[in-house]
């Protein structure tokens, strides 16, 4: 149990929280596009293999450190290995969630604005071209996105300030089932649109054209990002997992829910995009330009649906973003509570302030600060690049090296098998330990290099 005494009440709470962190914008705006680009069903297969054989062992490593140390990124290293210098490295691991929290919140703010606009019926009132242009008009304005950023971050900080089970656990347990319902509703609508079959074909075709190292690297990178690895969020959430809870099963269920949601999202989005006769894209433009175009162009079909579909869609995006953002805020909040002995309320609002300030230049980089660039990347892109192309891998490396080379093997076994009581782990343990110690670190380094070479 965590040193602060807080914990998730049961398995549902644990898995909902981990899935809440994992299911996010990556599932909605990146995965559907990658399936199509990297050979359809083949990519999904690679993705599943990478998730189980590469991402899951890293997930276990983070979980093992968190539950064993019973604390956050720095204090857990300290607790397990008091004399080592690892706690300094642990402190560096705070940087990644702080960066991600700041720019993720900008996108969260956009979703909030789009949800409000959908409630006003905006996307059914305007012409498709106008609906697309709304994005650049909105993001280039300095104030409105900043206001939304503040509101989004404020909502998240409020939830986090309520506590691990009372805030984070309770909200995730409610939101995750709702998210699945919403995405299925959109899927049914999307498949009913004329011309949607082309989108289904795009997703299910098996295409060997791109098969090769590139696909494997893309699948691995996506599975890391989607499962929120290497950023300390899994570590911190795991410190709230009770000793009798099952780490391997929680990890497997998280992969299962995350992947299921990503596939549902692909079939909810791509058929609609194709039915509008548009080339699919990835990233912000898919969600904030292409889909509004589709929503607006479908308005002739049924006014009631044209009103409801954008509301449901942007609500899903907003909820997915809030549950991921909560896990990011929790890393810093946990640090201030456990290492600086602050109250949870104070800690979460300090983290809110940090996110507010660091996020501001990211938000303005679409407007007044758009000319400030480094290697052709604006501030937002620099944050994203350094976190998801550099620091994420560094974090994953640190966690697996620590488990493989610093922790006692018997302690690792103890955590994975709950003191030997989970009998199923016995046979799997030795190969898994070998895998974490020798294979995963090499794979992570290779992937990091490949990823840099391709970007
Ligand atoms: N997994 C999230 C998504 O799919 C993104 C993400 C990456 C994340 N690392 C994270 C979210 C750490 C929370 C915490 O969109």
PDB file of N, CA and C and ligand atoms in Angstrom, residues 20-28 97 100 103-104 222 224-229 231-234 258 320 323-328 331 388 392, ligand 1:
ATOM      1  N   UNK A  20      -8.096   4.295 -17.980  1.00  0.00           N
ATOM      2  CA  UNK A  20      -8.398   5.720 -18.150  1.00  0.00           C
ATOM      3  C   UNK A  20      -7.163   6.486 -18.592  1.00  0.00           C
ATOM      4  N   UNK A  21      -6.010   6.111 -18.025  1.00  0.00           N
ATOM      5  CA  UNK A  21      -4.775   6.768 -18.430  1.00  0.00           C
ATOM      6  C   UNK A  21      -4.417   6.381 -19.861  1.00  0.00           C
ATOM      7  N   UNK A  22      -4.595   5.094 -20.166  1.00  0.00           N
ATOM      8  CA  UNK A  22      -4.179   4.598 -21.484  1.00  0.00           C
ATOM      9  C   UNK A  22      -5.080   5.096 -22.620  1.00  0.00           C
ATOM     10  N   UNK A  23      -6.382   5.029 -22.402  1.00  0.00           N
ATOM     11  CA  UNK A  23      -7.301   5.417 -23.476  1.00  0.00           C
ATOM     12  C   UNK A  23      -7.310   6.939 -23.588  1.00  0.00           C
ATOM     13  N   UNK A  24      -6.878   7.437 -24.722  1.00  0.00           N
ATOM     14  CA  UNK A  24      -6.801   8.891 -24.847  1.00  0.00           C
ATOM     15  C   UNK A  24      -6.765   9.296 -26.303  1.00  0.00           C
ATOM     16  N   UNK A  25      -6.208  10.458 -26.529  1.00  0.00           N
ATOM     17  CA  UNK A  25      -6.185  10.976 -27.902  1.00  0.00           C
ATOM     18  C   UNK A  25      -5.427  10.053 -28.840  1.00  0.00           C
ATOM     19  N   UNK A  26      -4.411   9.359 -28.304  1.00  0.00           N
ATOM     20  CA  UNK A  26      -3.637   8.436 -29.131  1.00  0.00           C
ATOM     21  C   UNK A  26      -4.525   7.377 -29.777  1.00  0.00           C
ATOM     22  N   UNK A  27      -5.523   6.911 -29.032  1.00  0.00           N
ATOM     23  CA  UNK A  27      -6.423   5.890 -29.577  1.00  0.00           C
ATOM     24  C   UNK A  27      -7.323   6.475 -30.656  1.00  0.00           C
ATOM     25  N   UNK A  28      -7.654   7.733 -30.510  1.00  0.00           N
ATOM     26  CA  UNK A  28      -8.655   8.313 -31.402  1.00  0.00           C
ATOM     27  C   UNK A  28      -8.037   8.930 -32.643  1.00  0.00           C
ATOM     28  N   UNK A  97       6.012  13.648 -17.394  1.00  0.00           N
ATOM     29  CA  UNK A  97       4.577  13.900 -17.201  1.00  0.00           C
ATOM     30  C   UNK A  97       4.256  15.389 -17.103  1.00  0.00           C
ATOM     31  N   UNK A 100       4.080  16.603 -20.706  1.00  0.00           N
ATOM     32  CA  UNK A 100       2.903  16.078 -21.407  1.00  0.00           C
ATOM     33  C   UNK A 100       1.622  16.698 -20.850  1.00  0.00           C
ATOM     34  N   UNK A 103       0.907  20.148 -22.493  1.00  0.00           N
ATOM     35  CA  UNK A 103       0.359  20.295 -23.842  1.00  0.00           C
ATOM     36  C   UNK A 103      -0.884  19.455 -24.081  1.00  0.00           C
ATOM     37  N   UNK A 104      -1.007  18.369 -23.311  1.00  0.00           N
ATOM     38  CA  UNK A 104      -2.228  17.547 -23.431  1.00  0.00           C
ATOM     39  C   UNK A 104      -3.447  18.393 -23.044  1.00  0.00           C
ATOM     40  N   UNK A 222       3.589   3.219 -31.050  1.00  0.00           N
ATOM     41  CA  UNK A 222       2.182   3.477 -30.733  1.00  0.00           C
ATOM     42  C   UNK A 222       1.755   2.720 -29.474  1.00  0.00           C
ATOM     43  N   UNK A 224       3.610   1.874 -26.937  1.00  0.00           N
ATOM     44  CA  UNK A 224       4.205   2.561 -25.779  1.00  0.00           C
ATOM     45  C   UNK A 224       3.359   3.776 -25.403  1.00  0.00           C
ATOM     46  N   UNK A 225       3.086   4.586 -26.421  1.00  0.00           N
ATOM     47  CA  UNK A 225       2.378   5.847 -26.160  1.00  0.00           C
ATOM     48  C   UNK A 225       0.979   5.553 -25.650  1.00  0.00           C
ATOM     49  N   UNK A 226       0.328   4.610 -26.323  1.00  0.00           N
ATOM     50  CA  UNK A 226      -1.064   4.349 -25.981  1.00  0.00           C
ATOM     51  C   UNK A 226      -1.198   3.771 -24.581  1.00  0.00           C
ATOM     52  N   UNK A 227      -0.218   2.977 -24.151  1.00  0.00           N
ATOM     53  CA  UNK A 227      -0.318   2.418 -22.799  1.00  0.00           C
ATOM     54  C   UNK A 227       0.275   3.348 -21.739  1.00  0.00           C
ATOM     55  N   UNK A 228       0.630   4.559 -22.141  1.00  0.00           N
ATOM     56  CA  UNK A 228       1.155   5.571 -21.203  1.00  0.00           C
ATOM     57  C   UNK A 228       2.424   5.111 -20.485  1.00  0.00           C
ATOM     58  N   UNK A 229       3.297   4.404 -21.221  1.00  0.00           N
ATOM     59  CA  UNK A 229       4.505   3.887 -20.564  1.00  0.00           C
ATOM     60  C   UNK A 229       5.603   4.933 -20.459  1.00  0.00           C
ATOM     61  N   UNK A 231       6.393   7.169 -18.381  1.00  0.00           N
ATOM     62  CA  UNK A 231       6.152   8.529 -17.899  1.00  0.00           C
ATOM     63  C   UNK A 231       5.873   8.569 -16.398  1.00  0.00           C
ATOM     64  N   UNK A 232       5.939   7.411 -15.759  1.00  0.00           N
ATOM     65  CA  UNK A 232       5.725   7.387 -14.314  1.00  0.00           C
ATOM     66  C   UNK A 232       4.260   7.305 -13.897  1.00  0.00           C
ATOM     67  N   UNK A 233       3.346   7.402 -14.856  1.00  0.00           N
ATOM     68  CA  UNK A 233       1.924   7.375 -14.456  1.00  0.00           C
ATOM     69  C   UNK A 233       1.529   5.971 -13.995  1.00  0.00           C
ATOM     70  N   UNK A 234       2.035   4.946 -14.691  1.00  0.00           N
ATOM     71  CA  UNK A 234       1.707   3.572 -14.307  1.00  0.00           C
ATOM     72  C   UNK A 234       2.346   3.271 -12.950  1.00  0.00           C
ATOM     73  N   UNK A 258      -7.575  -1.055 -23.767  1.00  0.00           N
ATOM     74  CA  UNK A 258      -6.986   0.009 -24.576  1.00  0.00           C
ATOM     75  C   UNK A 258      -7.047  -0.365 -26.059  1.00  0.00           C
ATOM     76  N   UNK A 320     -12.092  11.117 -22.643  1.00  0.00           N
ATOM     77  CA  UNK A 320     -10.867  10.340 -22.818  1.00  0.00           C
ATOM     78  C   UNK A 320      -9.660  11.186 -22.414  1.00  0.00           C
ATOM     79  N   UNK A 323      -9.469  11.709 -18.387  1.00  0.00           N
ATOM     80  CA  UNK A 323      -8.977  10.575 -17.593  1.00  0.00           C
ATOM     81  C   UNK A 323      -7.474  10.368 -17.795  1.00  0.00           C
ATOM     82  N   UNK A 324      -6.954  10.677 -18.980  1.00  0.00           N
ATOM     83  CA  UNK A 324      -5.507  10.581 -19.184  1.00  0.00           C
ATOM     84  C   UNK A 324      -4.797  11.699 -18.427  1.00  0.00           C
ATOM     85  N   UNK A 325      -5.354  12.889 -18.512  1.00  0.00           N
ATOM     86  CA  UNK A 325      -4.739  14.046 -17.849  1.00  0.00           C
ATOM     87  C   UNK A 325      -4.680  13.850 -16.325  1.00  0.00           C
ATOM     88  N   UNK A 326      -5.705  13.187 -15.783  1.00  0.00           N
ATOM     89  CA  UNK A 326      -5.704  12.945 -14.334  1.00  0.00           C
ATOM     90  C   UNK A 326      -4.453  12.168 -13.920  1.00  0.00           C
ATOM     91  N   UNK A 327      -4.107  11.150 -14.726  1.00  0.00           N
ATOM     92  CA  UNK A 327      -2.952  10.325 -14.350  1.00  0.00           C
ATOM     93  C   UNK A 327      -1.664  11.135 -14.457  1.00  0.00           C
ATOM     94  N   UNK A 328      -1.635  12.086 -15.372  1.00  0.00           N
ATOM     95  CA  UNK A 328      -0.443  12.921 -15.518  1.00  0.00           C
ATOM     96  C   UNK A 328      -0.295  13.876 -14.335  1.00  0.00           C
ATOM     97  N   UNK A 331       1.093  12.337 -11.014  1.00  0.00           N
ATOM     98  CA  UNK A 331       2.519  12.075 -10.803  1.00  0.00           C
ATOM     99  C   UNK A 331       3.151  13.213  -9.992  1.00  0.00           C
ATOM    100  N   UNK A 388       7.390  12.460 -26.278  1.00  0.00           N
ATOM    101  CA  UNK A 388       7.006  11.142 -26.810  1.00  0.00           C
ATOM    102  C   UNK A 388       8.045  10.512 -27.736  1.00  0.00           C
ATOM    103  N   UNK A 392      10.060   9.486 -23.249  1.00  0.00           N
ATOM    104  CA  UNK A 392       9.263   8.276 -23.012  1.00  0.00           C
ATOM    105  C   UNK A 392      10.146   7.024 -23.067  1.00  0.00           C
TER     106      UNK A 392
HETATM  107  N1  LIG B   1      -1.992   7.055 -23.541  1.00  0.00           N
HETATM  108  C1  LIG B   1      -2.445   8.347 -23.910  1.00  0.00           C
HETATM  109  C2  LIG B   1      -3.195   8.292 -25.227  1.00  0.00           C
HETATM  110  O1  LIG B   1      -3.328   7.261 -25.825  1.00  0.00           O
HETATM  111  C3  LIG B   1      -1.346   9.337 -24.096  1.00  0.00           C
HETATM  112  C4  LIG B   1      -0.282   9.281 -23.070  1.00  0.00           C
HETATM  113  C5  LIG B   1       0.997   8.956 -23.256  1.00  0.00           C
HETATM  114  C6  LIG B   1      -0.456   9.486 -21.729  1.00  0.00           C
HETATM  115  N2  LIG B   1       1.652   8.933 -22.076  1.00  0.00           N
HETATM  116  C7  LIG B   1       0.782   9.244 -21.121  1.00  0.00           C
HETATM  117  C8  LIG B   1      -1.539   9.806 -20.970  1.00  0.00           C
HETATM  118  C9  LIG B   1       0.941   9.296 -19.779  1.00  0.00           C
HETATM  119  C10 LIG B   1      -1.394   9.862 -19.626  1.00  0.00           C
HETATM  120  C11 LIG B   1      -0.181   9.598 -19.047  1.00  0.00           C
HETATM  121  O2  LIG B   1      -3.642   9.286 -25.682  1.00  0.00           O
END
